[in-house]
Amino acid sequence: MVSNLENNTTSPHASNDSSGAVLSVKDLSIALPKNADREFAVKNVSFDVAPGEVLCLVGESGSGKSVISYSIMGLLANALKVQEGSSIKLQGEELVGATEDHMRDIRCTRIGMIFQEPMTALNPVMTCGEQIDEVLVEHTKLSASERKEKVLAMIEQVHLPDAARMYDSYPHQISGGQRQRIMIAMALILEPVLLVADEPTTALDVTTQAQILHLIKELQGDRKTGVLFITHDFGVVAELGDRVAVLKQGELLEIGLSSQVLMQPQHAYTKMLISSVPNHTPPERPAIASDAPIVLQTINLVKKYVNSNFLFGKKAVIAASDVTLEIRKGETLGIVGESGSGKSTVARCVTRLIDISDGRVLLSGDDIARVPQRNLRDLRRKVQLVFQDPYRSLNPRRSVGQSIVEGPMNYGKSKAEAWQKARELMELVRLDPDGLDRYPHQFSGGQRQRICIARALAMEPELLVADEAVSALDVSVQKQVLELLEEIKDRMQLAMLFITHDLRVAAQICDTVAVMSEGKVVEYASAEELFSNPQHSYTKSLFEAAPGRGFKFAREV
Amino acid sequence: MWSYLLKRVLAVIPVLLVVTIIVFLMLRLTPGDPAANIAGDAATTQDIEKLRIELGLNEPLPVQFAIYVKNLAKGDFGESFYYKRPVISMVADSVEPTLSLALFTIFFACLIAVPLGTLAAFKQGSWLDRIVMAFSVIGFSVPVFVIGYILIYVLSVKLGWFPVQGYQHIGDGILGWAYRLILPSMTLSVIFIALIARMTRTSVLEVLNEDYIRTARAKGLSQSRILIKHALRNAAVPIVTIIGIAIAILISGVVVTESVFVIPGLGLLTLDAIQGRDYPTVQALIFLFSVVYVLINLIIDVIYTLLDPRIRY
């Protein structure tokens, strides 16, 4: 089903002769273990990567994109088997069937790899320098002083400040972006001909992401490194990819120049995916009636964390300062910010999961900030949460139904009533009510998030707090869940507090947006105003960093 | 770090105070009279009473306790009722065998258990893994004295490879010292090999699933380097914890082993002192054991900071 676009739209970097390719994958099939949901993780996938070219491999979770990258590195789990007839050639040399010793010689010398989570991908008990140095110890015969010199030079090339200090730092002492730079230094120090990047910017803040993408582009351009870049984000593709290959359920649907695929996708699935990418321009939204009652109001909310130390006395960290916000019935307020901006702190304060240090939090006019713990029962019902990770926010040992009815029954609903309500809610979130007897692991991520929403709604809350509720979902699923949230909010006239780091998502669902940075609200305006005419420099820098901004994605008509 | 150490050392004081009181009371509130014990079967009531006055046992308990604590503060543990020697010198004589046995055992156990556990984790599900797991179940379930007598029967009595009992001071020749320690150490180490190997396996298994192990593989490192430098070092904290606990258990365990192999160490001394109701000796020994326990814990906490740079006090 590979689109015939491939033949007439080769990348500017690619030579016409495929033997010039750095990487040439042909008819790659990888079988899944017997009891899996499908037979093949990857089926008959073919593509080339030319020197100096960036090929993006795009797909949703389960598309097999990571499996492909691991098979190139020879790092597949034992349960996954590359099938007969598959071929992976590195500069013409066949890697399928190569011995483990030979693959070890190739790793990091000819193929470098970087991973998604810079937090966990580095060894926490070794200094960054030692970890880069190890590559040289393993693969070169350089002396200790030559190695040190080379490592320091590489640390400088990835634009880290104070190379000597970085060398001696442990991973937990530096930021996520810096860690990813260390990973890149490690992967590229021996100048491999191919870099495999498995979602390297997904876990990073948007401004950091922009910097890392820029760095990858710079380094691979200088060295003519071929890059296989795995991502689920079309913004990143628009930013970085020379060509793009679209995968679905292990099959390659479409491959071609990025600009062409993004603007004129051929395959229906690609069209659907690209049109699901949320737009930066907010849609027209009905105005919230100015006489709608205010559900939640925070007045000069402050949250301080005090660290007391035996020797150094007290040190205060201000997580949120002077936050003044309000949400009316039927309104969605978005809080947008990068990690550490204080957006989750505010969410935790208004739900009284943590106590505030100063200021007031009014829920329907009642100050809830200082209500003693034992009187919080009523608040708990009125405010409900939906969390980021639907895989971990449902108890795996309880059926979905048990999870949903637990809250209402706790608040005095009869068993029959609660179960009846649960069935209605399942229909509301468009799931089969018969699924109530099943367990969370039997549902997909998007379905689980729907269950989480149903669970929250079962309490008939006045305020729904969604903390990064769609961030862990694939774009197509994300779109559906966003639509569902919007519909439910309208129908039940809820007030919604929507916490997100993703500007595009905020643009789609929020009536009003507060941008937070370093604990402060730096800009607070209607979504329409904010996105068309950002005032604060921080908001502007966020917009500029968003990948693929200004790119005209194909829209479904 | 230093302020933390100071805090920890100061925290020892209340612990030792409580231990001192409990041991003191337990000895005196349980039946048995040291004076009668020492005087022997033929002694008259007057003889015993005289002895009691001599030993200071006629004073009321609070006075006895005050004298004891006062001497303790000066570092004086008193004199043995039996041997009429300062307790501290008796302990000093017995420390070497016990320490030799304990350290020999723990060294032996770690040497076998850590590599075994690591390999079992690396080859999860293999025959090696299954043997290690089976051994650890057996090691846990068989009592020390049973293992001791079985080893003596097979290796000493039947094969004649090792002496049945006894101890040689390290000053009298290091080879003889080590030779005589092998059998008792083997006996004692069985349970610790089981314990440490199991903990190592679990801990390494968990670490092997971490992302940085995948990174290490992507760097083209060799298996042994990945296992030792990346996996084992990260798995070390729980392993070190269990070794610390093992040492603590070991010290109480030597009481049994020393009596089986007749090694003149602290275990035997404790046993004799309790049987003879030799108050000063028992008090001193338990006081010392407590200090050692607390120190082991402290040392382990310090080792954590060396193993894992994220742990800071």
PDB file of C-alpha atoms in Angstrom, chain B residues 104-118 120 131-141 144 147 151 182-202 239 242-243 246-247 249-250:
ATOM      1  CA  PHE B 104      34.838 -14.431  57.263  1.00  0.00           C
ATOM      2  CA  THR B 105      31.241 -15.537  56.934  1.00  0.00           C
ATOM      3  CA  ILE B 106      29.909 -12.326  55.472  1.00  0.00           C
ATOM      4  CA  PHE B 107      32.833 -12.087  53.055  1.00  0.00           C
ATOM      5  CA  PHE B 108      32.281 -15.672  51.968  1.00  0.00           C
ATOM      6  CA  ALA B 109      28.534 -15.111  51.631  1.00  0.00           C
ATOM      7  CA  CYS B 110      28.881 -11.922  49.555  1.00  0.00           C
ATOM      8  CA  LEU B 111      31.529 -13.474  47.347  1.00  0.00           C
ATOM      9  CA  ILE B 112      29.144 -16.244  46.397  1.00  0.00           C
ATOM     10  CA  ALA B 113      25.742 -14.611  46.702  1.00  0.00           C
ATOM     11  CA  VAL B 114      26.199 -11.354  44.799  1.00  0.00           C
ATOM     12  CA  PRO B 115      27.555 -12.859  41.548  1.00  0.00           C
ATOM     13  CA  LEU B 116      25.093 -15.732  41.821  1.00  0.00           C
ATOM     14  CA  GLY B 117      22.134 -13.404  42.285  1.00  0.00           C
ATOM     15  CA  THR B 118      23.290 -11.149  39.468  1.00  0.00           C
ATOM     16  CA  ALA B 120      20.354 -15.499  38.074  1.00  0.00           C
ATOM     17  CA  ILE B 131      18.942 -23.679  41.065  1.00  0.00           C
ATOM     18  CA  VAL B 132      19.719 -20.396  42.822  1.00  0.00           C
ATOM     19  CA  MET B 133      16.083 -19.949  43.764  1.00  0.00           C
ATOM     20  CA  ALA B 134      15.749 -23.535  44.970  1.00  0.00           C
ATOM     21  CA  PHE B 135      18.925 -23.203  47.025  1.00  0.00           C
ATOM     22  CA  SER B 136      17.686 -20.036  48.652  1.00  0.00           C
ATOM     23  CA  VAL B 137      14.486 -21.731  49.759  1.00  0.00           C
ATOM     24  CA  ILE B 138      16.496 -24.585  51.289  1.00  0.00           C
ATOM     25  CA  GLY B 139      18.975 -22.176  52.847  1.00  0.00           C
ATOM     26  CA  PHE B 140      16.157 -20.354  54.581  1.00  0.00           C
ATOM     27  CA  SER B 141      14.452 -23.438  55.907  1.00  0.00           C
ATOM     28  CA  VAL B 144      22.032 -23.512  61.486  1.00  0.00           C
ATOM     29  CA  ILE B 147      23.668 -27.648  58.762  1.00  0.00           C
ATOM     30  CA  LEU B 151      28.871 -30.562  57.597  1.00  0.00           C
ATOM     31  CA  ILE B 182      36.154 -22.594  56.894  1.00  0.00           C
ATOM     32  CA  LEU B 183      33.704 -25.093  58.326  1.00  0.00           C
ATOM     33  CA  PRO B 184      31.958 -22.761  60.780  1.00  0.00           C
ATOM     34  CA  SER B 185      31.799 -20.002  58.144  1.00  0.00           C
ATOM     35  CA  MET B 186      30.295 -22.362  55.609  1.00  0.00           C
ATOM     36  CA  THR B 187      27.666 -23.342  58.133  1.00  0.00           C
ATOM     37  CA  LEU B 188      26.802 -19.808  59.026  1.00  0.00           C
ATOM     38  CA  SER B 189      26.897 -18.454  55.503  1.00  0.00           C
ATOM     39  CA  VAL B 190      24.274 -20.784  54.043  1.00  0.00           C
ATOM     40  CA  ILE B 191      21.341 -18.696  55.194  1.00  0.00           C
ATOM     41  CA  PHE B 192      23.067 -15.454  54.248  1.00  0.00           C
ATOM     42  CA  ILE B 193      23.938 -16.696  50.790  1.00  0.00           C
ATOM     43  CA  ALA B 194      20.260 -17.532  50.380  1.00  0.00           C
ATOM     44  CA  LEU B 195      19.177 -14.147  51.683  1.00  0.00           C
ATOM     45  CA  ILE B 196      21.686 -12.012  49.799  1.00  0.00           C
ATOM     46  CA  ALA B 197      21.433 -13.937  46.525  1.00  0.00           C
ATOM     47  CA  ARG B 198      17.687 -13.571  46.543  1.00  0.00           C
ATOM     48  CA  MET B 199      17.804  -9.881  47.258  1.00  0.00           C
ATOM     49  CA  THR B 200      20.484  -9.351  44.606  1.00  0.00           C
ATOM     50  CA  ARG B 201      18.431 -11.208  42.028  1.00  0.00           C
ATOM     51  CA  THR B 202      15.267  -9.191  42.705  1.00  0.00           C
ATOM     52  CA  ILE B 239      21.757  -5.316  48.619  1.00  0.00           C
ATOM     53  CA  ILE B 242      20.371  -6.682  53.456  1.00  0.00           C
ATOM     54  CA  ILE B 243      24.095  -7.264  54.071  1.00  0.00           C
ATOM     55  CA  ALA B 246      22.826  -9.973  57.779  1.00  0.00           C
ATOM     56  CA  ILE B 247      25.759  -8.776  59.874  1.00  0.00           C
ATOM     57  CA  ILE B 249      21.696 -11.281  62.555  1.00  0.00           C
ATOM     58  CA  LEU B 250      25.108 -12.901  62.247  1.00  0.00           C
TER      59      LEU B 250
END
